[in-house]
PDB file of C-alpha atoms in Angstrom:
ATOM      1  CA  MET A   3      91.958  81.198 120.526  1.00  0.00           C
ATOM      2  CA  GLU A   4      95.661  80.930 121.385  1.00  0.00           C
ATOM      3  CA  GLU A   5      97.780  84.063 121.776  1.00  0.00           C
ATOM      4  CA  VAL A   6      99.839  83.430 118.623  1.00  0.00           C
ATOM      5  CA  THR A   7      96.666  82.878 116.608  1.00  0.00           C
ATOM      6  CA  ILE A   8      95.161  86.099 118.011  1.00  0.00           C
ATOM      7  CA  VAL A   9      98.277  88.054 117.005  1.00  0.00           C
ATOM      8  CA  MET A  10      98.263  86.558 113.484  1.00  0.00           C
ATOM      9  CA  ALA A  11      94.512  87.168 113.126  1.00  0.00           C
ATOM     10  CA  THR A  12      94.972  90.759 114.308  1.00  0.00           C
ATOM     11  CA  LEU A  13      97.736  91.361 111.770  1.00  0.00           C
ATOM     12  CA  MET A  14      95.566  89.824 109.076  1.00  0.00           C
ATOM     13  CA  GLY A  15      92.531  91.904 110.057  1.00  0.00           C
ATOM     14  CA  ILE A  16      94.472  95.168 110.101  1.00  0.00           C
ATOM     15  CA  SER A  17      96.041  94.361 106.724  1.00  0.00           C
ATOM     16  CA  LEU A  18      92.653  93.533 105.218  1.00  0.00           C
ATOM     17  CA  ALA A  19      91.294  96.781 106.674  1.00  0.00           C
ATOM     18  CA  ALA A  20      94.116  98.693 104.975  1.00  0.00           C
ATOM     19  CA  ALA A  21      93.324  96.953 101.688  1.00  0.00           C
ATOM     20  CA  SER A  22      89.701  98.081 102.136  1.00  0.00           C
ATOM     21  CA  GLY A  23      90.971 101.647 102.189  1.00  0.00           C
ATOM     22  CA  PHE A  24      92.018 101.116  98.578  1.00  0.00           C
ATOM     23  CA  ARG A  25      88.990  99.057  97.449  1.00  0.00           C
ATOM     24  CA  VAL A  26      86.037  98.354  99.724  1.00  0.00           C
ATOM     25  CA  PHE A  27      84.656  95.108  98.318  1.00  0.00           C
ATOM     26  CA  LEU A  28      87.686  93.146  97.123  1.00  0.00           C
ATOM     27  CA  PRO A  29      89.118  92.273 100.576  1.00  0.00           C
ATOM     28  CA  PRO A  30      85.781  91.000 101.991  1.00  0.00           C
ATOM     29  CA  PHE A  31      85.184  89.071  98.754  1.00  0.00           C
ATOM     30  CA  LEU A  32      88.557  87.311  98.876  1.00  0.00           C
ATOM     31  CA  LEU A  33      88.278  86.753 102.649  1.00  0.00           C
ATOM     32  CA  SER A  34      84.843  85.152 102.229  1.00  0.00           C
ATOM     33  CA  LEU A  35      86.243  82.829  99.549  1.00  0.00           C
ATOM     34  CA  ALA A  36      89.291  81.992 101.685  1.00  0.00           C
ATOM     35  CA  ALA A  37      87.106  81.279 104.724  1.00  0.00           C
ATOM     36  CA  ARG A  38      84.606  79.248 102.692  1.00  0.00           C
ATOM     37  CA  PHE A  39      87.298  77.044 101.155  1.00  0.00           C
ATOM     38  CA  ASP A  40      89.448  76.986 104.308  1.00  0.00           C
ATOM     39  CA  VAL A  41      92.703  78.199 102.702  1.00  0.00           C
ATOM     40  CA  ILE A  42      93.940  80.307 105.609  1.00  0.00           C
ATOM     41  CA  TRP A  43      96.739  78.116 106.940  1.00  0.00           C
ATOM     42  CA  PHE A  44      97.029  79.549 110.461  1.00  0.00           C
ATOM     43  CA  LEU A  45      93.389  80.239 111.234  1.00  0.00           C
ATOM     44  CA  ASP A  46      90.256  78.119 111.195  1.00  0.00           C
ATOM     45  CA  ILE A  47      87.464  80.575 110.529  1.00  0.00           C
ATOM     46  CA  ASP A  48      84.347  78.719 111.624  1.00  0.00           C
ATOM     47  CA  LEU A  49      81.494  81.198 111.475  1.00  0.00           C
ATOM     48  CA  VAL A  50      78.646  78.686 111.849  1.00  0.00           C
ATOM     49  CA  GLY A  51      76.400  79.786 114.687  1.00  0.00           C
ATOM     50  CA  THR A  52      78.019  83.233 114.942  1.00  0.00           C
ATOM     51  CA  GLN A  53      76.782  86.681 113.989  1.00  0.00           C
ATOM     52  CA  PHE A  54      78.922  86.427 110.829  1.00  0.00           C
ATOM     53  CA  GLU A  55      77.527  83.105 109.595  1.00  0.00           C
ATOM     54  CA  PHE A  56      76.166  84.714 106.415  1.00  0.00           C
ATOM     55  CA  PHE A  57      79.642  85.896 105.389  1.00  0.00           C
ATOM     56  CA  THR A  58      80.672  82.606 103.768  1.00  0.00           C
ATOM     57  CA  SER A  59      77.285  81.874 102.191  1.00  0.00           C
ATOM     58  CA  THR A  60      76.981  81.529  98.428  1.00  0.00           C
ATOM     59  CA  LEU A  61      74.753  84.607  98.279  1.00  0.00           C
ATOM     60  CA  ALA A  62      77.311  86.733 100.159  1.00  0.00           C
ATOM     61  CA  ILE A  63      80.140  85.574  97.894  1.00  0.00           C
ATOM     62  CA  VAL A  64      78.123  86.319  94.736  1.00  0.00           C
ATOM     63  CA  VAL A  65      77.018  89.758  95.971  1.00  0.00           C
ATOM     64  CA  LEU A  66      80.562  90.671  97.067  1.00  0.00           C
ATOM     65  CA  GLY A  67      81.928  89.451  93.717  1.00  0.00           C
ATOM     66  CA  ILE A  68      79.470  91.590  91.742  1.00  0.00           C
ATOM     67  CA  ALA A  69      80.152  94.600  93.988  1.00  0.00           C
ATOM     68  CA  THR A  70      83.913  94.119  93.480  1.00  0.00           C
ATOM     69  CA  ILE A  71      83.574  94.174  89.691  1.00  0.00           C
ATOM     70  CA  ALA A  72      81.251  97.197  89.798  1.00  0.00           C
ATOM     71  CA  GLU A  73      83.606  99.075  92.121  1.00  0.00           C
ATOM     72  CA  PHE A  74      86.656  98.351  89.957  1.00  0.00           C
ATOM     73  CA  ALA A  75      84.784  99.527  86.836  1.00  0.00           C
ATOM     74  CA  GLY A  76      83.314 102.598  88.554  1.00  0.00           C
ATOM     75  CA  PHE A  77      86.693 103.992  89.507  1.00  0.00           C
ATOM     76  CA  TYR A  78      87.666 104.083  85.814  1.00  0.00           C
ATOM     77  CA  ALA A  79      84.692 106.286  84.866  1.00  0.00           C
ATOM     78  CA  PRO A  80      85.547 110.005  84.963  1.00  0.00           C
ATOM     79  CA  TRP A  81      83.741 111.913  87.706  1.00  0.00           C
ATOM     80  CA  VAL A  82      82.001 108.730  88.860  1.00  0.00           C
ATOM     81  CA  ASP A  83      85.194 107.909  90.750  1.00  0.00           C
ATOM     82  CA  ASN A  84      84.945 111.098  92.823  1.00  0.00           C
ATOM     83  CA  ALA A  85      81.291 110.360  93.606  1.00  0.00           C
ATOM     84  CA  LEU A  86      82.230 106.824  94.661  1.00  0.00           C
ATOM     85  CA  ASP A  87      84.758 108.236  97.140  1.00  0.00           C
ATOM     86  CA  SER A  88      81.945 109.799  99.182  1.00  0.00           C
ATOM     87  CA  ILE A  89      80.314 106.368  99.498  1.00  0.00           C
ATOM     88  CA  ALA A  90      83.575 104.450  99.830  1.00  0.00           C
ATOM     89  CA  THR A  91      84.827 106.366 102.858  1.00  0.00           C
ATOM     90  CA  PRO A  92      82.246 105.156 105.399  1.00  0.00           C
ATOM     91  CA  ALA A  93      82.009 101.782 103.630  1.00  0.00           C
ATOM     92  CA  ALA A  94      85.786 101.250 103.937  1.00  0.00           C
ATOM     93  CA  ILE A  95      85.635 101.906 107.675  1.00  0.00           C
ATOM     94  CA  ILE A  96      82.734  99.476 108.095  1.00  0.00           C
ATOM     95  CA  ALA A  97      84.553  96.863 105.996  1.00  0.00           C
ATOM     96  CA  GLY A  98      87.759  97.331 107.995  1.00  0.00           C
ATOM     97  CA  VAL A  99      85.947  96.916 111.313  1.00  0.00           C
ATOM     98  CA  SER A 100      83.923  93.939 110.067  1.00  0.00           C
ATOM     99  CA  MET A 101      86.811  91.960 108.573  1.00  0.00           C
ATOM    100  CA  THR A 102      88.968  92.478 111.642  1.00  0.00           C
ATOM    101  CA  ALA A 103      86.077  91.290 113.835  1.00  0.00           C
ATOM    102  CA  ILE A 104      85.478  88.282 111.571  1.00  0.00           C
ATOM    103  CA  VAL A 105      89.065  87.024 111.716  1.00  0.00           C
ATOM    104  CA  LEU A 106      89.081  87.543 115.501  1.00  0.00           C
ATOM    105  CA  GLU A 107      85.828  85.603 115.983  1.00  0.00           C
ATOM    106  CA  GLY A 108      86.321  83.180 118.850  1.00  0.00           C
ATOM    107  CA  SER A 109      88.586  85.480 120.851  1.00  0.00           C
ATOM    108  CA  ASP A 110      87.472  87.545 123.859  1.00  0.00           C
ATOM    109  CA  PRO A 111      84.683  89.855 122.540  1.00  0.00           C
ATOM    110  CA  VAL A 112      86.223  92.893 124.261  1.00  0.00           C
ATOM    111  CA  VAL A 113      89.533  92.297 122.469  1.00  0.00           C
ATOM    112  CA  GLN A 114      87.770  91.400 119.229  1.00  0.00           C
ATOM    113  CA  TRP A 115      85.715  94.579 119.016  1.00  0.00           C
ATOM    114  CA  ALA A 116      88.301  96.949 120.504  1.00  0.00           C
ATOM    115  CA  VAL A 117      90.884  95.847 117.940  1.00  0.00           C
ATOM    116  CA  ALA A 118      88.292  95.820 115.159  1.00  0.00           C
ATOM    117  CA  ILE A 119      87.015  99.329 115.836  1.00  0.00           C
ATOM    118  CA  ILE A 120      90.273 101.055 116.771  1.00  0.00           C
ATOM    119  CA  ALA A 121      92.818  99.310 114.563  1.00  0.00           C
ATOM    120  CA  GLY A 122      90.648  97.989 111.722  1.00  0.00           C
ATOM    121  CA  GLY A 123      88.482 101.068 111.359  1.00  0.00           C
ATOM    122  CA  GLY A 124      91.373 103.459 111.964  1.00  0.00           C
ATOM    123  CA  VAL A 125      93.676 101.931 109.366  1.00  0.00           C
ATOM    124  CA  ALA A 126      90.882 101.709 106.777  1.00  0.00           C
ATOM    125  CA  ALA A 127      89.983 105.368 107.379  1.00  0.00           C
ATOM    126  CA  THR A 128      93.623 106.480 107.084  1.00  0.00           C
ATOM    127  CA  ILE A 129      94.199 104.694 103.777  1.00  0.00           C
ATOM    128  CA  GLN A 130      90.817 105.772 102.380  1.00  0.00           C
ATOM    129  CA  ALA A 131      91.509 109.422 103.297  1.00  0.00           C
ATOM    130  CA  ALA A 132      94.815 109.220 101.428  1.00  0.00           C
ATOM    131  CA  THR A 133      93.139 107.773  98.324  1.00  0.00           C
ATOM    132  CA  VAL A 134      90.465 110.493  98.381  1.00  0.00           C
ATOM    133  CA  THR A 135      93.159 113.165  98.627  1.00  0.00           C
ATOM    134  CA  THR A 136      95.194 111.591  95.829  1.00  0.00           C
ATOM    135  CA  ARG A 137      92.158 111.363  93.532  1.00  0.00           C
ATOM    136  CA  SER A 138      91.178 114.942  94.352  1.00  0.00           C
ATOM    137  CA  LEU A 139      94.663 116.185  93.447  1.00  0.00           C
ATOM    138  CA  SER A 140      94.623 114.110  90.275  1.00  0.00           C
ATOM    139  CA  SER A 141      91.207 115.504  89.315  1.00  0.00           C
ATOM    140  CA  THR A 142      92.378 119.063  89.965  1.00  0.00           C
ATOM    141  CA  PHE A 143      95.723 118.926  88.166  1.00  0.00           C
ATOM    142  CA  THR A 144      94.883 116.527  85.304  1.00  0.00           C
ATOM    143  CA  PHE A 145      91.179 117.403  84.916  1.00  0.00           C
ATOM    144  CA  GLY A 146      90.401 113.777  85.745  1.00  0.00           C
ATOM    145  CA  LEU A 147      92.586 112.327  82.997  1.00  0.00           C
ATOM    146  CA  GLY A 148      95.095 110.921  85.509  1.00  0.00           C
ATOM    147  CA  ASN A 149      92.442 109.287  87.661  1.00  0.00           C
ATOM    148  CA  SER A 150      92.584 105.998  85.759  1.00  0.00           C
ATOM    149  CA  THR A 151      96.266 105.730  86.668  1.00  0.00           C
ATOM    150  CA  VAL A 152      95.383 106.381  90.310  1.00  0.00           C
ATOM    151  CA  ALA A 153      92.606 103.753  90.106  1.00  0.00           C
ATOM    152  CA  THR A 154      95.003 101.185  88.651  1.00  0.00           C
ATOM    153  CA  GLY A 155      97.491 101.805  91.462  1.00  0.00           C
ATOM    154  CA  GLU A 156      94.748 101.430  94.058  1.00  0.00           C
ATOM    155  CA  ASN A 157      93.494  98.215  92.422  1.00  0.00           C
ATOM    156  CA  VAL A 158      96.973  96.694  92.417  1.00  0.00           C
ATOM    157  CA  ALA A 159      97.587  97.776  96.021  1.00  0.00           C
ATOM    158  CA  SER A 160      94.279  96.308  97.193  1.00  0.00           C
ATOM    159  CA  ILE A 161      94.798  92.985  95.389  1.00  0.00           C
ATOM    160  CA  ALA A 162      98.398  92.606  96.552  1.00  0.00           C
ATOM    161  CA  LEU A 163      97.721  93.607 100.151  1.00  0.00           C
ATOM    162  CA  THR A 164      94.670  91.339 100.397  1.00  0.00           C
ATOM    163  CA  LEU A 165      96.481  88.302  99.027  1.00  0.00           C
ATOM    164  CA  ILE A 166      99.504  88.896 101.244  1.00  0.00           C
ATOM    165  CA  ALA A 167      97.217  89.442 104.271  1.00  0.00           C
ATOM    166  CA  ILE A 168      95.517  86.106 103.702  1.00  0.00           C
ATOM    167  CA  LEU A 169      98.678  84.159 102.893  1.00  0.00           C
ATOM    168  CA  ILE A 170     101.418  85.875 104.944  1.00  0.00           C
ATOM    169  CA  PRO A 171      99.854  88.322 107.432  1.00  0.00           C
ATOM    170  CA  PHE A 172     103.034  89.267 109.281  1.00  0.00           C
ATOM    171  CA  ILE A 173     104.570  90.607 106.042  1.00  0.00           C
ATOM    172  CA  SER A 174     101.423  92.513 105.097  1.00  0.00           C
ATOM    173  CA  ALA A 175     101.323  94.105 108.548  1.00  0.00           C
ATOM    174  CA  PHE A 176     104.871  95.362 107.981  1.00  0.00           C
ATOM    175  CA  VAL A 177     103.788  96.855 104.633  1.00  0.00           C
ATOM    176  CA  VAL A 178     100.765  98.515 106.276  1.00  0.00           C
ATOM    177  CA  ILE A 179     102.956 100.046 108.984  1.00  0.00           C
ATOM    178  CA  LEU A 180     105.283 101.449 106.318  1.00  0.00           C
ATOM    179  CA  VAL A 181     102.398 102.879 104.269  1.00  0.00           C
ATOM    180  CA  VAL A 182     100.706 104.505 107.277  1.00  0.00           C
ATOM    181  CA  ALA A 183     104.040 105.918 108.514  1.00  0.00           C
ATOM    182  CA  LEU A 184     104.728 107.354 105.056  1.00  0.00           C
ATOM    183  CA  LEU A 185     101.262 108.923 104.883  1.00  0.00           C
ATOM    184  CA  LEU A 186     101.658 110.475 108.325  1.00  0.00           C
ATOM    185  CA  ARG A 187     105.090 111.826 107.410  1.00  0.00           C
ATOM    186  CA  VAL A 188     103.754 113.413 104.208  1.00  0.00           C
ATOM    187  CA  LYS A 189     100.861 114.956 106.157  1.00  0.00           C
ATOM    188  CA  ARG A 190     103.223 116.368 108.811  1.00  0.00           C
ATOM    189  CA  ARG A 191     105.448 117.892 106.131  1.00  0.00           C
ATOM    190  CA  ARG A 192     102.455 119.395 104.371  1.00  0.00           C
ATOM    191  CA  ASN A 193     101.172 120.880 107.659  1.00  0.00           C
ATOM    192  CA  ALA A 194     104.631 122.246 108.506  1.00  0.00           C
ATOM    193  CA  GLN A 195     104.928 124.181 105.226  1.00  0.00           C
ATOM    194  CA  PRO A 196     104.138 127.884 105.537  1.00  0.00           C
ATOM    195  CA  GLN A 197     100.774 128.792 104.033  1.00  0.00           C
TER     196      GLN A 197
END
């Protein structure tokens, strides 16, 4: 893999990992479709003969599609959404690591897995932690009535970030940096307030 391609793939992987922090299954579903139909203009994802060969199979696409629909619906059910957060947190990290590793397939394995685990997993965990906190606050202050609004915002963010990551990864990386910086700033302010 050339250096420019590695940089673009890294930006794409990190952006997809961030999108997984909002919704776990949508980014892998859209990435598997994009890889299967070869619509990623800057990257030829050829997974044949690799550990990720199953990712673009018909079965994987169908399962990810069903899981995406179920996840979207589940976050609109009161109290089910909070239960899903406990499952979604580790799943988002796994999805973030996996998608980053998939788009970096063909690069040096040390680079591939270091970036996947540190950047992909870290960004997915950061975004997922923010969504869990937001839903918890919504559940507390609106008795769960505001959670559908939170779910809609997360759905839109995941769809938009995934599509931008696949089509224009350098812009999505900029958006991810802004979102993570904003989350860190809010956390610092909250920690600085007297208890």
